[in-house]
Amino acid sequence: MSTTTPQTWPQIRNAGVDGMLVSFADALSEPSNRAALAFRERIEREGWDGVLETSSTLASAFVRFDPFVLPHVELRMRLEALLTEVNWFNAAPPNERRFWRIPAAFGGELAPQLGGAAEAAGMTVAEAVTSLSSARVRVTTLGFAAGQPYLGELPEAWNLPRQSGLTPKVPVGALVVAIRQFVLFATSAPTGWQHVAQTAFTCFRPDSETPFALRAGDEVQFTPITREELEAIRTRDTSGDGGATVEPIR
Amino acid sequence: MSGLRVVSIGPSVTVQDQGRPGFVASGLSRGGAVDLLALSEGAALLGQCADLATLEMAGFGGVFKAERDLRIALTGAAMQASLDGAPLRWNASHAVPMGAELRIGAASSGGYGYLHLGGGVDAPMVMGARSTDLNSQIGRRVADGDLLPVGPDVGGPVGCVLDGASRDDGGTIRMVRSFQTPLFAKDELARFEATVFHRDMRGNRMGVRLKPQGAGFQAEGGLTVLSEIIMIGDVQMTGDGAPFVLLPEAQTTGGYPRIGTILPCDLPKLVQAPPDADLRFTFITLEEALDAERAFKAQLADLPRQIAPLIRAPGDVPDLLTYQLISGVARGDEEH
């Protein structure tokens, strides 16, 4: 057996030949996500030669580097030093975060799985809309598709399993829910998560000066609108924001 | 604007360069050519920078018409190629005069062939690269009737060959252990290294599935793990236990356990393996892997010095005099 060693966190591990991963947990939790976000920002602030890019995932900070400029041993030592600075699980969230309010049409023909998701969560449809639209969630990571956010953490009632049967395709801007998280679809794709609302928000805008609308650490609330209001937003919006408002978090 | 006109094109031809690194934090894969060695070989043949964009042809090329005088180079998986009906050698550079018809057919190996243009394909620059990323809807497949604009060509010799590093016969692919390797039991890892695999032809730029001879492979602790960063070359085990190698256009994070990571310098051999070629995997130490990567970098830097004049039978050349003027390298004393 190779997993008999008890695991302690955080852990620094190699990723391929030119990556290093600082993991704060092996399961999603609010403190480990916060630690990952804050630690990634801390690495960025160092501006080390040889670091090619950094990133954060649900529970890890990641560094891709040139091992011929910054050897593995050296990078590991520097990361270990940063880890001892503070208790990263209690670290303040990164700077330059923003709070987005994104209009979303819940249920109906545009988001046909709201009823089923509400039932699975033990709520009426009205309760489900209230619960989902009042949650202020954080972008825990971007992944799977360019600019596509995972948002959490939703109340325990939304700890729904992924469906074994995939929905063949949800459109861009679809808001789906499972395992106490939202995903706001950046692309049209199949999913095993439940499609509970539809937005006019475009997460990835390759021709724009800011191709990625959201950043990890940003906070989002989905404000309920009618289907007619969504159609009206679609007609007039050319920015991709889909009627969203944004303000800095201080 | 003039360049190379696409008369008809194979099902999966895209413009590719070194890719679009630096956006992993935003969920955008690096993308770029799946056989980066082929990019450097094409650049060496044309005496230009390996950052220029080229045409990546998955399994099948197309028919093209030159709308100006062009220099081209052909690298990667060998495909049947001809210029106005005369066969063209692969792993070589050629002059394509205005009006000439270039035909590139199938790769017998099913791998990726590359058509390089002197001056590069001048496709629009999006977020620092010209690479098409179908998954992120940046650019699209090359289509019939397209005009591929060509960048300014520095000029240089044509009629040159480069005996490209052999990578059309499978063989042993080197891997390093990665952060999820310990999810696999020791005997499972040993069985993985002892197993012969064949490439499944249904692969694409996101990844390629490998068919094991024998049972599939499973991580301990179940099917999925917390979604975590993906490295290009990661070998993940999906539900059926068949390894799936993640290529440059793979998603940036994923929840299937990964047994290890293929060395970047061994990826060309994997993506170009014909379906009947035996593939095996071996884990090497990180130090050995870094030595291999260093040697690969040196090999790329040395490619321009390995260019040699193409030696042809005179009968293959319709007008020897013209050919010599264009090529500038035929000395007239080549052996046949």
Coordinates of C-alpha atoms in Angstrom, one line a residue:
Chain A
M1 CA 0.0 0.0 0.0
S2 CA 1.3 3.4 -0.9
T3 CA -1.1 5.6 1.1
T4 CA -0.5 4.3 4.6
T5 CA 1.5 7.3 5.6
P6 CA -0.7 9.7 7.5
Q7 CA -1.0 13.0 5.5
T8 CA -0.4 16.3 7.1
W9 CA -1.2 19.6 5.4
P10 CA 0.1 21.7 3.8
Q11 CA 2.2 19.6 1.5
I12 CA 4.6 20.6 -1.3
R13 CA 4.7 18.1 -4.1
N14 CA 6.1 18.0 -7.7
A15 CA 3.8 18.3 -10.7
G16 CA 5.5 16.8 -13.7
V17 CA 9.0 18.1 -14.5
D18 CA 8.3 21.8 -14.2
G19 CA 5.5 22.3 -11.7
M20 CA 5.2 22.4 -7.9
L21 CA 2.0 22.2 -6.0
V22 CA 1.4 23.5 -2.5
S23 CA -1.7 21.7 -1.2
F24 CA -3.7 22.7 1.9
A25 CA -6.2 19.8 1.8
D26 CA -7.3 16.9 -0.3
A27 CA -11.0 17.9 0.0
L28 CA -12.8 21.1 -0.7
S29 CA -13.2 23.3 2.4
E30 CA -13.5 27.1 2.8
P31 CA -10.3 27.5 4.8
S32 CA -8.1 25.5 2.5
N33 CA -9.5 27.4 -0.6
R34 CA -8.8 30.7 1.2
A35 CA -5.3 29.4 2.0
A36 CA -4.7 28.4 -1.6
L37 CA -5.8 31.9 -2.9
A38 CA -3.8 33.8 -0.3
F39 CA -0.6 31.7 -0.8
R40 CA -0.7 32.0 -4.6
E41 CA -0.9 35.8 -4.1
R42 CA 2.1 35.6 -1.7
I43 CA 4.2 33.7 -4.3
E44 CA 3.2 36.2 -7.0
R45 CA 4.4 39.1 -4.8
E46 CA 7.9 37.5 -4.6
G47 CA 8.4 37.9 -8.3
W48 CA 11.0 35.1 -8.4
D49 CA 13.1 34.7 -11.5
G50 CA 12.3 31.4 -13.2
V51 CA 8.6 31.4 -12.2
L52 CA 6.6 31.1 -15.4
E53 CA 3.1 31.3 -14.0
T54 CA 1.1 30.6 -10.8
S55 CA -2.4 29.5 -10.3
S56 CA -4.7 28.3 -7.5
T57 CA -7.0 25.4 -7.6
L58 CA -9.7 24.4 -5.1
A59 CA -7.2 23.6 -2.4
S60 CA -3.7 24.2 -3.8
A61 CA -1.4 26.9 -5.1
F62 CA 0.5 26.0 -8.2
V63 CA 3.8 27.2 -9.6
R64 CA 5.1 26.4 -13.1
F65 CA 8.8 27.2 -13.4
D66 CA 11.9 26.8 -15.4
P67 CA 14.0 24.3 -13.4
F68 CA 17.1 25.3 -15.2
V69 CA 16.7 28.8 -13.8
L70 CA 15.1 28.0 -10.5
P71 CA 16.0 24.5 -9.4
H72 CA 13.5 22.3 -7.6
V73 CA 15.4 22.2 -4.3
E74 CA 15.7 26.0 -4.3
L75 CA 12.0 26.6 -5.1
R76 CA 10.9 24.0 -2.5
M77 CA 13.0 25.7 0.2
R78 CA 11.6 29.2 -0.6
L79 CA 8.0 27.8 -0.6
E80 CA 8.7 26.1 2.8
A81 CA 9.9 29.5 4.1
L82 CA 6.7 31.2 3.0
L83 CA 4.6 28.5 4.5
T84 CA 6.0 29.2 7.9
E85 CA 5.2 33.0 7.8
V86 CA 1.6 32.8 9.0
N87 CA -1.2 30.3 9.4
W88 CA -2.4 30.3 5.9
F89 CA -5.8 28.7 6.8
N90 CA -6.6 32.0 8.6
A91 CA -5.0 34.2 6.0
A92 CA -6.9 37.2 4.7
P93 CA -8.3 36.8 1.2
P94 CA -6.3 38.2 -1.7
N95 CA -6.4 41.9 -2.6
E96 CA -8.2 43.4 -5.6
R97 CA -11.2 41.2 -5.3
R98 CA -14.6 42.3 -6.6
F99 CA -18.2 41.7 -5.8
W100 CA -20.4 40.9 -8.8
R101 CA -24.2 40.9 -8.9
I102 CA -25.2 38.9 -11.9
P103 CA -28.8 38.8 -13.1
A104 CA -30.1 35.2 -13.5
A105 CA -33.4 33.8 -14.7
F106 CA -34.2 30.9 -12.4
G107 CA -36.1 27.9 -13.7
G108 CA -38.6 27.8 -16.5
E109 CA -37.7 26.6 -20.0
L110 CA -34.3 28.3 -19.9
A111 CA -33.2 26.4 -16.8
P112 CA -35.3 23.2 -16.7
Q113 CA -33.7 21.4 -13.8
L114 CA -34.5 23.9 -11.0
G115 CA -37.6 21.8 -10.0
G116 CA -35.6 18.6 -9.6
A117 CA -32.7 20.3 -7.9
A118 CA -35.1 22.0 -5.4
E119 CA -36.8 18.7 -4.6
A120 CA -33.4 17.0 -4.1
A121 CA -32.5 19.8 -1.7
G122 CA -35.8 19.4 0.2
M123 CA -37.2 22.8 -0.8
T124 CA -40.0 24.3 -2.8
V125 CA -39.0 26.0 -6.0
A126 CA -39.6 29.4 -4.3
E127 CA -37.4 28.4 -1.4
A128 CA -34.7 27.2 -3.7
V129 CA -34.7 30.5 -5.6
T130 CA -34.4 32.4 -2.4
S131 CA -31.6 30.2 -1.1
L132 CA -29.6 30.2 -4.3
S133 CA -30.0 33.9 -5.0
S134 CA -29.2 35.1 -1.5
A135 CA -26.0 33.1 -1.2
R136 CA -22.9 35.3 -1.7
V137 CA -20.4 32.8 -3.1
R138 CA -16.7 33.1 -3.9
V139 CA -14.9 32.1 -7.1
T140 CA -13.0 29.2 -5.6
T141 CA -11.1 28.5 -8.8
L142 CA -11.3 28.9 -12.6
G143 CA -11.0 25.8 -14.7
F144 CA -12.3 23.1 -17.0
A145 CA -12.9 25.8 -19.6
A146 CA -11.3 29.2 -20.1
G147 CA -12.6 31.7 -17.6
Q148 CA -15.1 29.3 -16.1
P149 CA -15.7 29.8 -12.4
Y150 CA -16.4 27.3 -9.6
L151 CA -18.3 29.2 -6.9
G152 CA -18.9 28.2 -3.3
E153 CA -19.8 27.3 -0.8
L154 CA -23.6 26.9 -0.9
P155 CA -25.6 25.8 2.2
E156 CA -25.4 22.1 3.1
A157 CA -28.8 21.4 1.5
W158 CA -27.1 21.9 -1.9
N159 CA -24.7 19.0 -1.4
L160 CA -26.3 17.3 -4.4
P161 CA -24.5 14.5 -6.2
R162 CA -23.5 14.9 -9.8
Q163 CA -26.1 13.2 -12.0
S164 CA -24.9 10.0 -13.7
G165 CA -26.8 10.9 -16.9
L166 CA -25.2 13.9 -18.5
T167 CA -27.3 16.8 -19.9
P168 CA -26.0 16.8 -23.4
K169 CA -25.5 20.5 -23.6
V170 CA -26.1 23.6 -21.5
P171 CA -25.7 27.0 -23.2
V172 CA -23.0 29.7 -22.4
G173 CA -24.1 31.5 -19.2
A174 CA -25.8 28.5 -17.7
L175 CA -25.7 28.4 -13.9
V176 CA -25.5 24.8 -12.7
V177 CA -25.4 23.3 -9.2
A178 CA -24.0 20.3 -7.4
I179 CA -21.8 19.4 -4.4
R180 CA -22.5 22.8 -2.7
Q181 CA -21.1 24.7 -5.6
F182 CA -22.2 26.6 -8.7
V183 CA -20.5 26.5 -12.1
L184 CA -21.2 29.4 -14.4
F185 CA -20.7 27.9 -17.9
A186 CA -18.1 29.8 -20.0
T187 CA -18.8 27.5 -23.0
S188 CA -21.6 25.3 -24.3
A189 CA -20.9 21.9 -22.9
P190 CA -22.4 18.7 -21.4
T191 CA -22.7 18.5 -17.7
G192 CA -23.8 16.2 -14.9
W193 CA -24.7 19.2 -12.7
Q194 CA -28.2 20.6 -12.6
H195 CA -29.1 23.6 -14.7
V196 CA -31.0 25.9 -12.3
A197 CA -30.7 29.4 -13.8
Q198 CA -29.6 31.1 -17.0
T199 CA -27.6 34.3 -17.2
A200 CA -26.4 36.5 -20.1
F201 CA -22.9 36.6 -18.6
T202 CA -19.9 35.8 -20.8
C203 CA -17.0 34.5 -18.7
F204 CA -14.5 34.3 -21.6
R205 CA -14.0 37.2 -24.1
P206 CA -10.9 36.4 -26.1
D207 CA -11.2 39.5 -28.2
S208 CA -11.5 41.8 -25.3
E209 CA -8.7 43.6 -23.4
T210 CA -9.9 41.7 -20.3
P211 CA -10.5 38.2 -21.7
F212 CA -11.4 36.7 -18.3
A213 CA -14.2 38.5 -16.6
L214 CA -13.8 36.8 -13.2
R215 CA -10.8 36.2 -11.0
A216 CA -10.4 33.6 -8.3
G217 CA -11.4 35.2 -5.0
D218 CA -14.1 37.4 -6.5
E219 CA -17.5 37.1 -4.9
V220 CA -20.8 36.7 -6.7
Q221 CA -24.5 36.9 -6.0
F222 CA -27.0 35.8 -8.6
T223 CA -30.0 38.2 -8.5
P224 CA -33.3 36.8 -9.8
I225 CA -34.9 38.3 -12.9
T226 CA -37.6 37.2 -15.3
R227 CA -37.1 35.5 -18.6
E228 CA -38.3 38.7 -20.3
E229 CA -35.8 40.8 -18.4
L230 CA -33.0 38.4 -19.4
E231 CA -34.1 38.7 -23.1
A232 CA -34.0 42.5 -22.8
I233 CA -30.5 42.4 -21.3
R234 CA -29.4 40.1 -24.1
T235 CA -30.8 42.5 -26.7
R236 CA -29.0 45.6 -25.3
D237 CA -25.8 44.2 -23.8
T238 CA -22.7 44.1 -26.0
S239 CA -20.1 44.0 -23.2
G240 CA -20.7 40.4 -22.1
D241 CA -21.5 41.5 -18.6
G242 CA -25.1 40.5 -19.1
G243 CA -26.4 43.3 -16.9
A244 CA -24.0 42.5 -14.0
T245 CA -22.8 45.2 -11.6
V246 CA -19.4 45.1 -10.1
E247 CA -17.8 46.9 -7.1
P248 CA -14.4 46.5 -5.4
I249 CA -14.3 44.6 -2.1
R250 CA -12.6 46.7 0.5
Chain B
M1 CA -3.1 40.2 -49.5
S2 CA -1.8 37.0 -51.0
G3 CA -0.7 33.7 -49.6
L4 CA -1.7 30.1 -49.8
R5 CA -5.2 29.3 -51.0
V6 CA -7.0 26.3 -49.6
V7 CA -8.7 24.4 -52.4
S8 CA -9.9 21.6 -50.2
I9 CA -8.9 20.6 -46.7
G10 CA -8.8 17.6 -44.4
P11 CA -11.2 17.3 -41.5
S12 CA -8.9 18.6 -38.8
V13 CA -6.3 21.1 -39.9
T14 CA -5.6 24.1 -37.6
V15 CA -3.1 26.9 -37.4
Q16 CA -0.7 26.2 -34.5
D17 CA 2.4 27.8 -32.9
Q18 CA 4.0 27.4 -29.5
G19 CA 0.7 28.1 -27.8
R20 CA -0.6 30.6 -25.3
P21 CA 1.1 29.9 -21.9
G22 CA 0.4 32.0 -18.8
F23 CA -3.3 31.7 -18.5
V24 CA -3.7 28.5 -16.4
A25 CA -5.0 30.5 -13.5
S26 CA -7.9 31.6 -15.7
G27 CA -8.6 28.1 -16.9
L28 CA -7.2 28.6 -20.4
S29 CA -4.9 25.7 -21.6
R30 CA -1.6 26.4 -23.2
G31 CA -2.6 24.8 -26.5
G32 CA -0.1 25.0 -29.4
A33 CA 1.3 22.3 -31.6
V34 CA 1.1 18.8 -30.2
D35 CA 4.5 17.9 -31.7
L36 CA 6.7 20.8 -30.7
L37 CA 9.8 19.1 -32.2
A38 CA 8.1 19.3 -35.6
L39 CA 7.8 23.1 -35.2
S40 CA 11.5 23.4 -34.5
E41 CA 12.4 21.1 -37.4
G42 CA 10.3 23.2 -39.8
A43 CA 11.8 26.4 -38.5
A44 CA 15.3 25.0 -39.0
L45 CA 14.5 23.9 -42.5
L46 CA 13.3 27.4 -43.5
G47 CA 16.0 29.2 -41.4
Q48 CA 13.4 31.0 -39.4
C49 CA 12.1 31.4 -35.9
A50 CA 10.2 28.5 -34.3
D51 CA 7.6 30.9 -32.9
L52 CA 6.0 31.4 -36.3
A53 CA 2.7 29.7 -36.9
T54 CA 2.3 26.6 -39.1
L55 CA -0.5 24.3 -40.3
E56 CA -1.0 21.3 -38.1
M57 CA -2.7 18.5 -40.1
A58 CA -4.2 15.7 -38.1
G59 CA -4.1 12.5 -40.3
F60 CA -4.8 14.2 -43.6
G61 CA -3.7 17.4 -45.3
G62 CA -5.4 19.1 -48.3
V63 CA -5.0 20.7 -51.7
F64 CA -3.5 24.2 -51.8
K65 CA -2.7 26.7 -54.5
A66 CA 0.1 29.2 -54.1
E67 CA -1.0 32.8 -54.8
R68 CA 2.6 34.0 -54.6
D69 CA 6.0 32.4 -54.6
L70 CA 6.5 30.5 -51.4
R71 CA 9.0 28.5 -49.5
I72 CA 7.5 25.6 -47.6
A73 CA 8.8 22.8 -45.3
L74 CA 7.1 19.5 -44.4
T75 CA 7.7 17.9 -41.0
G76 CA 6.0 15.6 -38.5
A77 CA 4.1 12.5 -39.6
A78 CA 5.0 11.8 -43.2
M79 CA 2.1 12.3 -45.6
Q80 CA 1.9 11.8 -49.3
A81 CA 2.8 15.1 -50.9
S82 CA 3.2 16.4 -54.4
L83 CA 3.8 19.7 -56.2
D84 CA 2.0 19.9 -59.6
G85 CA 2.0 16.2 -59.6
A86 CA 5.7 15.6 -58.8
P87 CA 6.2 13.8 -55.5
L88 CA 7.7 15.9 -52.7
R89 CA 10.0 14.6 -50.0
W90 CA 8.9 14.9 -46.4
N91 CA 11.2 16.4 -43.8
A92 CA 12.4 18.8 -46.4
S93 CA 12.0 22.3 -47.7
H94 CA 10.7 23.2 -51.2
A95 CA 10.1 26.1 -53.4
V96 CA 6.4 26.5 -54.4
P97 CA 6.1 29.0 -57.3
M98 CA 3.1 31.2 -57.7
G99 CA 0.2 29.2 -59.3
A100 CA 1.6 25.8 -58.3
E101 CA -0.7 23.2 -56.8
L102 CA 0.4 21.5 -53.6
R103 CA -1.3 18.3 -52.6
I104 CA -0.9 16.7 -49.2
G105 CA -2.7 13.4 -48.5
A106 CA -3.0 11.0 -45.7
A107 CA -0.4 10.1 -43.0
S108 CA 0.0 6.4 -43.1
S109 CA 0.7 6.6 -39.3
G110 CA -2.4 8.6 -38.6
G111 CA -0.2 11.2 -36.8
Y112 CA 0.2 14.9 -37.1
G113 CA 1.9 16.4 -40.2
Y114 CA 3.0 20.1 -40.4
L115 CA 3.1 22.4 -43.3
H116 CA 5.4 25.4 -42.6
L117 CA 5.5 28.5 -44.8
G118 CA 8.4 30.8 -45.1
G119 CA 7.4 33.8 -43.1
G120 CA 4.8 31.8 -41.1
V121 CA 1.0 31.7 -41.3
D122 CA 0.1 35.3 -40.5
A123 CA -3.1 34.4 -38.6
P124 CA -4.5 36.9 -36.2
M125 CA -2.7 37.2 -32.9
V126 CA -5.1 36.5 -30.0
M127 CA -3.8 36.8 -26.5
G128 CA -0.2 36.5 -27.5
A129 CA -0.5 33.6 -29.9
R130 CA -1.8 32.6 -33.3
S131 CA -2.8 29.1 -32.2
T132 CA -6.3 27.9 -32.8
D133 CA -7.9 26.6 -29.7
L134 CA -11.0 24.8 -30.7
N135 CA -11.9 24.0 -27.1
S136 CA -11.9 27.6 -26.1
Q137 CA -13.3 28.8 -29.4
I138 CA -10.3 30.8 -30.4
G139 CA -10.0 30.5 -34.2
R140 CA -11.5 27.6 -36.2
R141 CA -10.5 24.7 -38.3
V142 CA -9.0 25.7 -41.7
A143 CA -11.8 25.5 -44.3
D144 CA -12.1 25.1 -48.1
G145 CA -11.6 28.4 -49.8
D146 CA -9.6 30.0 -47.0
L147 CA -6.7 32.2 -47.9
L148 CA -3.8 31.6 -45.5
P149 CA -1.9 34.9 -45.3
V150 CA 1.8 34.6 -45.2
G151 CA 4.1 36.8 -43.1
P152 CA 7.2 38.5 -44.4
D153 CA 9.7 35.7 -45.5
V154 CA 13.3 36.4 -44.6
G155 CA 14.2 34.1 -47.5
G156 CA 16.8 31.3 -47.5
P157 CA 17.6 28.1 -49.2
V158 CA 15.1 25.5 -50.2
G159 CA 15.7 21.9 -51.3
C160 CA 17.1 21.0 -48.0
V161 CA 16.4 17.9 -45.8
L162 CA 16.5 17.2 -42.2
D163 CA 16.6 13.7 -41.0
G164 CA 14.1 14.3 -38.2
A165 CA 14.4 12.4 -35.0
S166 CA 12.5 9.1 -35.6
R167 CA 9.2 9.1 -33.8
D168 CA 7.0 7.0 -35.9
D169 CA 7.7 3.6 -34.4
G170 CA 6.5 3.9 -30.8
G171 CA 8.9 2.6 -28.2
T172 CA 9.5 3.5 -24.6
I173 CA 8.0 6.7 -23.2
R174 CA 9.7 8.2 -20.1
M175 CA 7.6 9.5 -17.2
V176 CA 8.1 11.1 -13.9
R177 CA 6.1 10.5 -10.7
S178 CA 3.7 13.3 -10.0
F179 CA 1.6 14.3 -7.0
Q180 CA -1.1 11.7 -7.6
T181 CA 1.2 8.8 -8.4
P182 CA 1.0 7.6 -4.7
L183 CA -2.7 7.1 -5.3
F184 CA -1.7 3.9 -7.2
A185 CA -0.5 0.9 -5.4
K186 CA 3.1 -0.3 -6.0
D187 CA 2.1 -3.5 -7.9
E188 CA -0.3 -1.4 -10.0
L189 CA 2.6 0.9 -11.0
A190 CA 4.8 -2.1 -11.7
R191 CA 2.1 -3.7 -13.9
F192 CA 1.7 -0.3 -15.7
E193 CA 5.4 -0.3 -16.6
A194 CA 5.2 -3.9 -17.7
T195 CA 2.2 -3.4 -20.0
V196 CA 2.3 -2.8 -23.8
F197 CA -0.1 -0.1 -25.0
H198 CA -1.4 0.9 -28.4
R199 CA -2.6 4.3 -29.4
D200 CA -6.4 4.6 -29.9
M201 CA -6.9 6.5 -33.2
R202 CA -9.9 8.5 -31.8
G203 CA -7.6 11.0 -30.0
N204 CA -7.6 14.7 -30.6
R205 CA -5.6 17.8 -29.4
M206 CA -7.1 17.4 -25.9
G207 CA -5.8 13.9 -25.4
V208 CA -5.2 10.5 -26.7
R209 CA -6.5 7.2 -25.2
L210 CA -4.2 4.2 -25.0
K211 CA -5.4 0.7 -25.2
P212 CA -3.6 -1.6 -22.7
Q213 CA -2.9 -5.2 -23.5
G214 CA -4.7 -6.7 -20.5
A215 CA -6.7 -5.2 -17.7
G216 CA -7.0 -1.5 -17.0
F217 CA -5.5 0.5 -14.1
Q218 CA -7.2 1.8 -11.0
A219 CA -6.2 4.2 -8.3
E220 CA -6.9 3.2 -4.7
G221 CA -9.6 5.3 -3.1
G222 CA -12.0 5.3 -5.9
L223 CA -12.8 6.9 -9.2
T224 CA -12.4 10.6 -8.5
V225 CA -10.3 12.8 -6.5
L226 CA -10.4 16.6 -5.7
S227 CA -10.1 18.4 -9.0
E228 CA -6.5 19.5 -9.3
I229 CA -4.1 21.1 -11.8
I230 CA -3.3 19.3 -15.0
M231 CA 0.2 19.2 -16.5
I232 CA 0.5 18.6 -20.3
G233 CA 1.6 15.0 -20.6
D234 CA -0.3 13.8 -17.5
V235 CA -1.6 10.2 -17.8
Q236 CA -5.0 10.0 -16.2
M237 CA -7.0 6.9 -15.6
T238 CA -10.7 7.3 -16.5
G239 CA -13.5 5.0 -15.5
D240 CA -12.6 2.0 -17.8
G241 CA -9.0 2.0 -16.5
A242 CA -7.5 2.9 -19.9
P243 CA -4.8 5.6 -19.7
F244 CA -5.7 8.9 -21.3
V245 CA -2.7 11.2 -22.1
L246 CA -3.5 14.8 -21.7
L247 CA -2.3 17.0 -24.5
P248 CA -1.8 20.8 -24.9
E249 CA -5.5 21.5 -25.4
A250 CA -6.7 19.5 -22.3
Q251 CA -8.7 21.3 -19.6
T252 CA -6.5 23.0 -17.0
T253 CA -7.8 21.0 -14.0
G254 CA -9.3 17.6 -13.6
G255 CA -10.7 15.1 -11.2
Y256 CA -9.5 11.7 -12.6
P257 CA -6.4 10.3 -10.8
R258 CA -3.2 10.6 -12.8
I259 CA -0.5 8.0 -12.6
G260 CA 2.4 10.2 -13.7
T261 CA 3.6 12.8 -16.3
I262 CA 5.2 12.1 -19.6
L263 CA 8.4 14.0 -20.2
P264 CA 7.7 17.0 -22.6
C265 CA 10.6 15.7 -24.8
D266 CA 8.9 12.3 -25.2
L267 CA 5.5 13.6 -26.1
P268 CA 6.2 13.9 -29.8
K269 CA 7.0 10.2 -29.9
L270 CA 3.7 9.4 -28.2
V271 CA 1.4 11.6 -30.3
Q272 CA 3.1 10.4 -33.5
A273 CA 3.0 6.7 -32.7
P274 CA 1.1 4.7 -35.3
P275 CA -1.8 2.6 -34.0
D276 CA 0.1 -0.7 -34.4
A277 CA 3.3 0.5 -32.7
D278 CA 4.0 -0.9 -29.2
L279 CA 4.2 1.7 -26.5
R280 CA 5.7 1.1 -23.1
F281 CA 6.2 3.5 -20.1
T282 CA 9.0 3.7 -17.7
F283 CA 9.4 5.9 -14.6
I284 CA 12.7 7.7 -14.3
T285 CA 13.9 10.0 -11.6
L286 CA 13.4 13.7 -11.7
E287 CA 17.2 14.2 -12.1
E288 CA 17.2 11.9 -15.1
A289 CA 14.2 13.7 -16.5
L290 CA 15.9 17.1 -16.2
D291 CA 19.0 15.7 -17.9
A292 CA 16.8 14.4 -20.8
E293 CA 15.0 17.8 -21.1
R294 CA 18.4 19.6 -21.1
A295 CA 19.6 17.3 -23.9
F296 CA 16.4 17.9 -25.8
K297 CA 16.9 21.6 -25.6
A298 CA 20.4 21.2 -27.0
Q299 CA 19.1 19.0 -29.8
L300 CA 16.6 21.7 -30.8
A301 CA 19.3 24.3 -30.8
D302 CA 21.4 22.1 -33.0
L303 CA 18.8 21.4 -35.6
P304 CA 19.9 24.2 -38.0
R305 CA 23.3 22.5 -38.2
Q306 CA 21.8 19.3 -39.3
I307 CA 20.2 20.7 -42.5
A308 CA 21.6 19.1 -45.6
P309 CA 21.0 19.7 -49.3
L310 CA 18.3 17.4 -50.8
I311 CA 19.8 14.9 -53.2
R312 CA 17.4 14.1 -56.1
A313 CA 17.5 12.0 -59.2
P314 CA 17.5 14.4 -62.1
G315 CA 14.4 12.8 -63.6
D316 CA 12.4 13.9 -60.6
V317 CA 13.1 17.5 -61.4
P318 CA 11.1 18.9 -64.3
D319 CA 13.5 21.8 -65.0
L320 CA 16.8 21.3 -63.3
L321 CA 18.1 24.7 -64.2
T322 CA 15.1 26.5 -62.7
Y323 CA 15.3 24.3 -59.7
Q324 CA 18.9 25.1 -59.1
L325 CA 18.3 28.8 -59.3
I326 CA 15.5 28.7 -56.8
S327 CA 17.1 26.3 -54.4
G328 CA 20.5 27.9 -54.3
V329 CA 21.9 24.8 -52.7
A330 CA 22.2 22.3 -55.5
R331 CA 25.8 22.1 -56.4
G332 CA 25.5 19.8 -59.4
D333 CA 27.9 17.3 -57.8
E334 CA 25.4 15.4 -55.6
E335 CA 25.5 11.7 -55.5
H336 CA 22.4 10.0 -56.8

